[in-house]
Amino acid sequence: MSGFLSGEEVAIKKKSGKRKIGLFGGTFNPIHLGHLRGAEEIREAFGLHEMIFIPAALPPHKRPEEVIEARHRFEMVRLAIADNPHFSITDIELLRPEKSYSIDTIRYFRERHPNDLFFILGRDAFVEIETWKEFRHLFSLCNFVVMTRPGSQISSSSSLLPEALMPAFRYDQQLKAWVHTSGHTLHFREITLLDISSTKIRESIERGESVRYLIPAEVEAYIKKNRLYSREPSLV
Ligand code: ATP
């Protein structure tokens, strides 16, 4: 399977020298062009060698009845990234029997990679960071990049950081990033934010509306074939 890394392959894929790796976690229920465009822009902006998509098993903050089976979400991500040589996917969160927490995923990659790790997330996810497991400790493990909307607050604005995190960070004008006491960085990076969400996609499909040009054609075909997100029962 192209671009797929099983848990053990992640370890084997260690290359000599440091590689910059992006970790992009999400429910991807389903993956859409907003996710893909954001990942591509961040990959380019930070010179990342690879962006690893990490579908979550059942994210702690999502309602189980809204999240379709992991195998479908995984397959849709695989189809969506197949033509991008810098994108790959891993099933490590799906293999874990317990809930997926980002801190465990980051620890997993740290143990196996001598690389610079960048955890990628959207602003909507970052505003809830204080609800994440061991949220203070997250920033001592890797770099973070928060994707923001053009025209949003400037990245040095302290209002972007939750108060609980402020003591651990200082703003570096040269890096244009917040630097954690551990030396890791936290970037707020503007991207061409496409106003697409998985929720909107699911709602449109349920209403029988077109989602063309919002998700990759391969993903649209997969959804149709498997009758996902519609009220009609699945054929498979
Ligand atoms: P839902 O509508 O079901 O909550 P979602 O569209 O936000 O889903 P997720 O899989 O929860 O998708 O998101 C994974 C990551 O992608 C999160 O960090 C989220 O902030 C980010 N993200 C979601 N939509 C976009 C978008 N349009 N552009 C850039 N990043 C996005």
Short mmCIF file of C-alpha atoms and ligand atoms in Angstrom, two decimals:
data_model
loop_
_atom_site.label_atom_id
_atom_site.label_comp_id
_atom_site.label_asym_id
_atom_site.label_seq_id
_atom_site.Cartn_x
_atom_site.Cartn_y
_atom_site.Cartn_z
CA MET A 1 0.00 0.00 0.00
CA SER A 2 1.70 3.24 -1.05
CA GLY A 3 2.32 5.83 1.63
CA PHE A 4 1.20 3.50 4.40
CA LEU A 5 3.32 3.02 7.50
CA SER A 6 2.45 0.25 9.90
CA GLY A 7 3.59 0.77 13.47
CA GLU A 8 6.83 -1.13 12.98
CA GLU A 9 7.60 0.49 9.63
CA VAL A 10 7.52 3.85 11.35
CA ALA A 11 10.49 2.63 13.34
CA ILE A 12 12.27 1.16 10.34
CA LYS A 13 11.80 4.29 8.27
CA LYS A 14 14.39 6.10 10.37
CA LYS A 15 16.74 7.78 7.95
CA SER A 16 20.22 9.02 8.61
CA GLY A 17 20.25 12.66 9.61
CA LYS A 18 17.32 14.60 10.95
CA ARG A 19 14.13 14.64 8.99
CA LYS A 20 11.32 17.05 9.65
CA ILE A 21 8.12 15.15 10.13
CA GLY A 22 4.60 16.57 10.40
CA LEU A 23 2.03 14.67 12.46
CA PHE A 24 -1.50 15.50 11.42
CA GLY A 25 -4.09 13.84 13.61
CA GLY A 26 -7.82 14.00 13.08
CA THR A 27 -11.04 12.11 12.95
CA PHE A 28 -11.17 12.59 9.17
CA ASN A 29 -14.88 11.78 9.15
CA PRO A 30 -14.46 12.24 6.20
CA ILE A 31 -11.17 13.84 5.05
CA HIS A 32 -11.81 16.97 2.94
CA LEU A 33 -9.91 19.50 0.83
CA GLY A 34 -9.52 21.83 3.83
CA HIS A 35 -7.41 19.19 5.60
CA LEU A 36 -5.40 18.43 2.47
CA ARG A 37 -4.70 22.02 1.46
CA GLY A 38 -3.76 22.95 5.04
CA ALA A 39 -1.37 19.99 5.30
CA GLU A 40 0.24 20.85 1.97
CA GLU A 41 0.76 24.52 2.83
CA ILE A 42 2.27 23.71 6.23
CA ARG A 43 4.49 21.02 4.73
CA GLU A 44 5.85 23.52 2.23
CA ALA A 45 6.16 26.43 4.65
CA PHE A 46 8.15 24.41 7.22
CA GLY A 47 10.14 22.34 4.72
CA LEU A 48 8.75 19.09 6.13
CA HIS A 49 10.02 15.94 4.48
CA GLU A 50 6.87 14.08 5.28
CA MET A 51 3.38 14.69 6.59
CA ILE A 52 1.89 11.69 8.39
CA PHE A 53 -1.89 11.56 8.63
CA ILE A 54 -3.06 9.85 11.80
CA PRO A 55 -6.74 8.91 11.84
CA ALA A 56 -8.01 8.69 15.41
CA ALA A 57 -9.81 5.62 16.69
CA LEU A 58 -12.48 7.33 18.72
CA PRO A 59 -11.35 10.79 19.71
CA PRO A 60 -12.06 11.55 23.36
CA HIS A 61 -14.05 14.69 22.46
CA LYS A 62 -16.29 13.28 19.68
CA ARG A 63 -19.69 11.58 19.99
CA PRO A 64 -19.42 7.88 18.98
CA GLU A 65 -22.72 7.87 17.08
CA GLU A 66 -21.40 10.54 14.67
CA VAL A 67 -18.12 8.82 13.87
CA ILE A 68 -18.18 6.08 11.26
CA GLU A 69 -16.03 2.97 11.47
CA ALA A 70 -12.30 3.58 11.54
CA ARG A 71 -11.63 1.29 8.56
CA HIS A 72 -13.70 3.57 6.30
CA ARG A 73 -12.10 6.78 7.58
CA PHE A 74 -8.67 5.22 7.19
CA GLU A 75 -9.40 4.08 3.63
CA MET A 76 -10.70 7.52 2.62
CA VAL A 77 -7.51 9.19 3.90
CA ARG A 78 -5.42 6.62 2.06
CA LEU A 79 -7.26 7.34 -1.18
CA ALA A 80 -7.06 11.09 -0.68
CA ILE A 81 -3.29 11.21 -0.17
CA ALA A 82 -2.28 8.51 -2.67
CA ASP A 83 -0.95 10.94 -5.28
CA ASN A 84 1.17 13.04 -2.92
CA PRO A 85 4.65 11.57 -2.38
CA HIS A 86 5.14 13.66 0.77
CA PHE A 87 1.98 12.40 2.46
CA SER A 88 1.63 9.10 4.30
CA ILE A 89 -0.79 7.49 6.73
CA THR A 90 -0.38 5.39 9.83
CA ASP A 91 -2.80 3.21 11.74
CA ILE A 92 -1.05 3.49 15.09
CA GLU A 93 -4.01 5.12 16.82
CA LEU A 94 -6.37 2.54 15.39
CA LEU A 95 -4.28 -0.32 16.76
CA ARG A 96 -4.48 0.97 20.30
CA PRO A 97 -7.34 -0.63 22.17
CA GLU A 98 -7.87 2.39 24.42
CA LYS A 99 -8.92 5.94 23.42
CA SER A 100 -6.45 7.90 21.30
CA TYR A 101 -4.68 10.70 23.07
CA SER A 102 -2.26 12.93 21.14
CA ILE A 103 0.30 12.81 23.93
CA ASP A 104 0.61 9.03 23.55
CA THR A 105 0.98 9.36 19.78
CA ILE A 106 3.68 12.01 20.10
CA ARG A 107 5.54 9.85 22.66
CA TYR A 108 5.29 6.92 20.26
CA PHE A 109 6.94 8.88 17.44
CA ARG A 110 9.56 10.39 19.73
CA GLU A 111 10.66 6.96 20.86
CA ARG A 112 11.12 5.77 17.30
CA HIS A 113 12.30 8.86 15.41
CA PRO A 114 15.39 10.94 15.96
CA ASN A 115 13.53 13.57 13.97
CA ASP A 116 12.16 17.04 14.37
CA LEU A 117 8.48 16.47 14.96
CA PHE A 118 5.80 19.05 14.18
CA PHE A 119 2.30 18.39 15.43
CA ILE A 120 -0.22 20.11 13.15
CA LEU A 121 -3.67 21.24 14.21
CA GLY A 122 -6.31 23.80 13.35
CA ARG A 123 -7.15 26.84 15.44
CA ASP A 124 -10.53 25.33 16.32
CA ALA A 125 -8.76 22.35 17.85
CA PHE A 126 -6.13 24.50 19.58
CA VAL A 127 -8.70 26.58 21.45
CA GLU A 128 -9.69 23.38 23.23
CA ILE A 129 -6.10 22.38 24.05
CA GLU A 130 -6.65 22.71 27.79
CA THR A 131 -9.04 19.75 27.62
CA TRP A 132 -6.32 17.51 26.12
CA LYS A 133 -4.61 14.89 28.27
CA GLU A 134 -1.45 16.33 29.92
CA PHE A 135 -1.80 19.46 27.80
CA ARG A 136 1.04 21.33 29.52
CA HIS A 137 3.44 18.49 28.86
CA LEU A 138 2.59 18.22 25.13
CA PHE A 139 4.77 21.22 24.26
CA SER A 140 7.87 19.78 25.88
CA LEU A 141 7.74 16.81 23.50
CA CYS A 142 7.60 18.38 20.02
CA ASN A 143 6.95 21.50 17.97
CA PHE A 144 3.40 22.61 17.28
CA VAL A 145 1.94 24.41 14.28
CA VAL A 146 -1.52 25.92 14.60
CA MET A 147 -3.18 26.65 11.25
CA THR A 148 -4.97 29.97 11.35
CA ARG A 149 -7.27 31.90 9.10
CA PRO A 150 -5.77 34.78 7.06
CA GLY A 151 -6.34 38.09 8.80
CA SER A 152 -6.64 36.51 12.23
CA GLN A 153 -4.67 37.87 15.18
CA ILE A 154 -0.93 38.31 14.64
CA SER A 155 1.07 35.34 15.82
CA SER A 156 2.83 37.26 18.61
CA SER A 157 -0.47 38.16 20.25
CA SER A 158 -0.52 36.65 23.72
CA SER A 159 -4.28 36.24 23.42
CA LEU A 160 -3.58 33.25 21.17
CA LEU A 161 -2.15 31.33 24.11
CA PRO A 162 -4.30 30.02 26.92
CA GLU A 163 -3.28 31.66 30.20
CA ALA A 164 -2.25 28.33 31.70
CA LEU A 165 0.47 27.99 29.05
CA MET A 166 1.84 31.55 29.19
CA PRO A 167 4.52 30.99 31.87
CA ALA A 168 6.16 28.26 29.79
CA PHE A 169 6.53 30.34 26.61
CA ARG A 170 8.30 33.44 25.33
CA TYR A 171 7.83 35.01 21.90
CA ASP A 172 10.87 35.02 19.60
CA GLN A 173 10.71 37.85 17.06
CA GLN A 174 13.29 36.29 14.76
CA LEU A 175 11.67 32.88 14.66
CA LYS A 176 8.23 34.47 14.64
CA ALA A 177 7.24 31.71 17.02
CA TRP A 178 6.61 31.02 20.67
CA VAL A 179 9.48 29.15 22.27
CA HIS A 180 8.75 26.68 25.06
CA THR A 181 11.11 26.25 28.03
CA SER A 182 12.01 22.88 26.47
CA GLY A 183 13.22 24.67 23.30
CA HIS A 184 10.36 23.43 21.16
CA THR A 185 8.42 25.98 19.16
CA LEU A 186 4.76 26.85 18.77
CA HIS A 187 3.84 28.53 15.51
CA PHE A 188 0.62 30.19 14.44
CA ARG A 189 0.65 29.99 10.68
CA GLU A 190 -1.84 31.51 8.30
CA ILE A 191 -3.10 29.20 5.60
CA THR A 192 -5.64 29.53 2.85
CA LEU A 193 -8.31 28.28 5.17
CA LEU A 194 -11.02 26.64 3.12
CA ASP A 195 -14.28 26.93 4.98
CA ILE A 196 -15.01 23.21 4.84
CA SER A 197 -15.71 20.91 7.76
CA SER A 198 -16.44 17.21 7.99
CA THR A 199 -19.67 18.11 9.76
CA LYS A 200 -20.84 20.14 6.75
CA ILE A 201 -19.88 17.31 4.39
CA ARG A 202 -21.83 14.75 6.44
CA GLU A 203 -24.86 17.03 6.62
CA SER A 204 -24.81 17.70 2.87
CA ILE A 205 -24.61 13.99 2.06
CA GLU A 206 -27.44 13.22 4.45
CA ARG A 207 -29.56 15.82 2.66
CA GLY A 208 -28.60 14.34 -0.71
CA GLU A 209 -26.66 17.46 -1.77
CA SER A 210 -23.50 17.49 -3.87
CA VAL A 211 -20.12 17.52 -2.10
CA ARG A 212 -18.18 17.72 -5.34
CA TYR A 213 -15.08 19.97 -5.12
CA LEU A 214 -15.20 19.82 -1.32
CA ILE A 215 -13.67 16.36 -1.03
CA PRO A 216 -11.39 14.46 -3.46
CA ALA A 217 -13.27 12.64 -6.22
CA GLU A 218 -11.88 9.27 -5.01
CA VAL A 219 -13.29 9.90 -1.55
CA GLU A 220 -16.64 10.93 -3.00
CA ALA A 221 -16.76 7.70 -5.02
CA TYR A 222 -15.85 5.65 -1.92
CA ILE A 223 -18.63 7.29 0.09
CA LYS A 224 -21.15 6.60 -2.66
CA LYS A 225 -20.05 3.00 -3.11
CA ASN A 226 -20.28 2.29 0.61
CA ARG A 227 -23.33 4.48 1.15
CA LEU A 228 -21.65 6.29 4.01
CA TYR A 229 -23.32 9.17 5.84
CA SER A 230 -26.64 8.64 4.11
CA ARG A 231 -29.75 7.25 5.73
CA GLU A 232 -29.84 4.36 3.29
CA PRO A 233 -28.38 1.14 4.68
CA SER A 234 -24.94 0.16 3.44
CA LEU A 235 -24.62 -2.45 0.69
CA VAL A 236 -21.37 -3.85 2.08
P1 ATP B 1 -15.86 17.84 12.35
O1 ATP B 1 -16.63 18.84 11.52
O2 ATP B 1 -16.45 16.45 12.31
O3 ATP B 1 -15.60 18.34 13.76
P2 ATP B 1 -13.31 18.64 11.09
O4 ATP B 1 -13.65 19.07 9.70
O5 ATP B 1 -12.97 19.72 12.08
O6 ATP B 1 -14.42 17.64 11.67
P3 ATP B 1 -11.22 16.87 12.07
O7 ATP B 1 -10.91 15.53 11.52
O8 ATP B 1 -11.85 16.94 13.40
O9 ATP B 1 -12.11 17.61 10.95
O10 ATP B 1 -9.95 17.82 12.02
C1 ATP B 1 -8.62 17.38 12.04
C2 ATP B 1 -7.73 18.60 12.13
O11 ATP B 1 -7.92 19.39 10.93
C3 ATP B 1 -8.06 19.52 13.30
O12 ATP B 1 -6.84 20.00 13.84
C4 ATP B 1 -8.85 20.65 12.66
O13 ATP B 1 -8.69 21.87 13.36
C5 ATP B 1 -8.23 20.73 11.26
N1 ATP B 1 -9.17 21.22 10.26
C6 ATP B 1 -10.48 20.94 10.14
N2 ATP B 1 -11.02 21.59 9.09
C7 ATP B 1 -10.02 22.29 8.52
C8 ATP B 1 -9.94 23.18 7.37
N3 ATP B 1 -11.00 23.49 6.64
N4 ATP B 1 -8.74 23.70 7.08
C9 ATP B 1 -7.65 23.42 7.83
N5 ATP B 1 -7.66 22.61 8.93
C10 ATP B 1 -8.82 22.06 9.26
#
